[in-house]
Amino acid sequence: MVDWVRLELDVAGFDDAAFEPYLGRARASGVEFSTLAELGDTPEHRRALYDLNRTCSADIPERGEFYTYEAYVAQRIEVPSFDPAGVILATREGEWIGMSSTSLQPAKGLAFSEMTGVLAPYRGRGLSLALKLLAIRFVRAAGYGRLATFHHPRNASAIAMNRRLGFADQAG
Ligand SMILES: CC(C)(COP(=O)(O)OP(=O)(O)OC[C@H]1O[C@@H](n2cnc3c(N)ncnc32)[C@H](O)[C@@H]1OP(=O)(O)O)[C@@H](O)C(=O)NCCC(=O)NCCS
């Protein structure tokens, strides 16, 4: 059985200023940030989101087979917790190169970081930190104080990324 690493961020305690330089550097290098709501939740953009998510998910340890497009739409998009404003996108010269998707879970009283991914050629430049800064702002603006996530214990880069942002082990 997998012993998942369950992490949570106290949004009120998050220090935006410490991560703003990552956003600035990415923008200076030609990366643009937007949301699926801003770009339009269209069939074409849903397909682009699926392709990006599938490519990045191939690097998650023991992820297994990814959804078909139809299953992805049914199980990840056309669900009440999906909000296109919570899908932060990084693009460069029109190419979708990074994403961070967050759902709001009113019954649990928290937001959940569903998937953060950056295409391999763009990794190691702080792009995930810029994406998550914007995701955390989405969570704060929606009035939520807790952002949770969980990772496979061998997903060292994702666990390190979140700890770098201040995520701590979930209580209990
Ligand atoms: C996890 C992922 C999103 C990180 O994206 P990235 O843009 O390369 O990460 P960044 O350059 O912003 O690095 C952020 C921090 O994460 C940590 N980190 C990133 N890659 C790491 C690696 N390979 N090993 C150890 N730590 C790493 C570091 O702490 C880094 O901060 P620092 O450079 O200031 O020390 C990317 O590796 C990815 O897409 N992986 C596949 C998909 C996935 O596993 N997603 C998470 C599941 S939802």
PDB file of C-alpha atoms and ligand atoms in Angstrom, residues 22 56 59-60 114-118 123-129 151 155 157-158 160-161 164, ligand 1:
ATOM      1  CA  TYR A  22       9.696  33.834  -9.707  1.00  0.00           C
ATOM      2  CA  CYS A  56       3.255  16.002 -17.139  1.00  0.00           C
ATOM      3  CA  ASP A  59       6.448  11.662 -14.738  1.00  0.00           C
ATOM      4  CA  ILE A  60       4.421  10.977 -11.574  1.00  0.00           C
ATOM      5  CA  GLU A 114      -5.263  18.784  -8.055  1.00  0.00           C
ATOM      6  CA  MET A 115      -2.302  18.936 -10.412  1.00  0.00           C
ATOM      7  CA  THR A 116       0.750  21.080 -10.975  1.00  0.00           C
ATOM      8  CA  GLY A 117       2.895  20.270 -13.963  1.00  0.00           C
ATOM      9  CA  VAL A 118       5.585  21.880 -16.088  1.00  0.00           C
ATOM     10  CA  ARG A 123      11.628  22.641 -15.375  1.00  0.00           C
ATOM     11  CA  GLY A 124      14.115  23.856 -12.795  1.00  0.00           C
ATOM     12  CA  ARG A 125      13.478  27.559 -13.474  1.00  0.00           C
ATOM     13  CA  GLY A 126      11.003  28.313 -10.713  1.00  0.00           C
ATOM     14  CA  LEU A 127       7.972  28.094 -12.986  1.00  0.00           C
ATOM     15  CA  SER A 128       6.036  25.831 -10.622  1.00  0.00           C
ATOM     16  CA  LEU A 129       6.541  28.367  -7.816  1.00  0.00           C
ATOM     17  CA  HIS A 151       1.843  12.971  -3.374  1.00  0.00           C
ATOM     18  CA  ASN A 155       7.606  12.186  -6.164  1.00  0.00           C
ATOM     19  CA  SER A 157      10.326  17.152  -6.941  1.00  0.00           C
ATOM     20  CA  ALA A 158       6.634  17.748  -6.202  1.00  0.00           C
ATOM     21  CA  ALA A 160      10.117  19.567  -2.439  1.00  0.00           C
ATOM     22  CA  MET A 161       8.203  22.167  -4.480  1.00  0.00           C
ATOM     23  CA  ARG A 164       9.512  25.146  -0.476  1.00  0.00           C
TER      24      ARG A 164
HETATM   25  C1  LIG B   1       6.949  19.037  -9.789  1.00  0.00           C
HETATM   26  C2  LIG B   1       7.138  20.021 -10.953  1.00  0.00           C
HETATM   27  C3  LIG B   1       5.792  20.681 -11.223  1.00  0.00           C
HETATM   28  C4  LIG B   1       8.156  21.088 -10.518  1.00  0.00           C
HETATM   29  O1  LIG B   1       8.208  22.069 -11.575  1.00  0.00           O
HETATM   30  P1  LIG B   1       9.473  23.027 -11.793  1.00  0.00           P
HETATM   31  O2  LIG B   1       8.986  24.227 -12.514  1.00  0.00           O
HETATM   32  O3  LIG B   1      10.596  22.264 -12.387  1.00  0.00           O
HETATM   33  O4  LIG B   1       9.871  23.390 -10.290  1.00  0.00           O
HETATM   34  P2  LIG B   1      10.638  24.730  -9.858  1.00  0.00           P
HETATM   35  O5  LIG B   1      11.783  24.982 -10.768  1.00  0.00           O
HETATM   36  O6  LIG B   1       9.621  25.790  -9.665  1.00  0.00           O
HETATM   37  O7  LIG B   1      11.221  24.299  -8.448  1.00  0.00           O
HETATM   38  C5  LIG B   1      10.503  24.588  -7.262  1.00  0.00           C
HETATM   39  C6  LIG B   1      11.136  23.908  -6.076  1.00  0.00           C
HETATM   40  O8  LIG B   1      10.838  22.515  -6.134  1.00  0.00           O
HETATM   41  C7  LIG B   1      11.983  21.769  -5.741  1.00  0.00           C
HETATM   42  N1  LIG B   1      12.378  20.936  -6.874  1.00  0.00           N
HETATM   43  C8  LIG B   1      12.001  21.057  -8.168  1.00  0.00           C
HETATM   44  N2  LIG B   1      12.521  20.068  -8.900  1.00  0.00           N
HETATM   45  C9  LIG B   1      13.230  19.300  -8.052  1.00  0.00           C
HETATM   46  C10 LIG B   1      13.989  18.109  -8.200  1.00  0.00           C
HETATM   47  N3  LIG B   1      14.110  17.500  -9.392  1.00  0.00           N
HETATM   48  N4  LIG B   1      14.558  17.574  -7.096  1.00  0.00           N
HETATM   49  C11 LIG B   1      14.443  18.164  -5.895  1.00  0.00           C
HETATM   50  N5  LIG B   1      13.727  19.308  -5.694  1.00  0.00           N
HETATM   51  C12 LIG B   1      13.145  19.851  -6.755  1.00  0.00           C
HETATM   52  C13 LIG B   1      13.024  22.754  -5.287  1.00  0.00           C
HETATM   53  O9  LIG B   1      12.842  22.961  -3.897  1.00  0.00           O
HETATM   54  C14 LIG B   1      12.650  24.013  -6.036  1.00  0.00           C
HETATM   55  O10 LIG B   1      12.950  25.190  -5.375  1.00  0.00           O
HETATM   56  P3  LIG B   1      14.470  25.765  -5.338  1.00  0.00           P
HETATM   57  O11 LIG B   1      15.000  25.608  -6.717  1.00  0.00           O
HETATM   58  O12 LIG B   1      14.308  27.185  -4.928  1.00  0.00           O
HETATM   59  O13 LIG B   1      15.170  24.915  -4.336  1.00  0.00           O
HETATM   60  C15 LIG B   1       7.680  19.302 -12.208  1.00  0.00           C
HETATM   61  O14 LIG B   1       8.818  18.541 -11.857  1.00  0.00           O
HETATM   62  C16 LIG B   1       6.674  18.379 -12.884  1.00  0.00           C
HETATM   63  O15 LIG B   1       5.901  18.796 -13.740  1.00  0.00           O
HETATM   64  N6  LIG B   1       6.679  17.077 -12.503  1.00  0.00           N
HETATM   65  C17 LIG B   1       5.769  16.105 -13.103  1.00  0.00           C
HETATM   66  C18 LIG B   1       4.345  16.281 -12.647  1.00  0.00           C
HETATM   67  C19 LIG B   1       4.177  16.119 -11.151  1.00  0.00           C
HETATM   68  O16 LIG B   1       4.746  15.229 -10.522  1.00  0.00           O
HETATM   69  N7  LIG B   1       3.355  16.995 -10.569  1.00  0.00           N
HETATM   70  C20 LIG B   1       3.046  16.955  -9.164  1.00  0.00           C
HETATM   71  C21 LIG B   1       1.895  16.086  -8.913  1.00  0.00           C
HETATM   72  S1  LIG B   1       0.418  17.044  -8.808  1.00  0.00           S
END
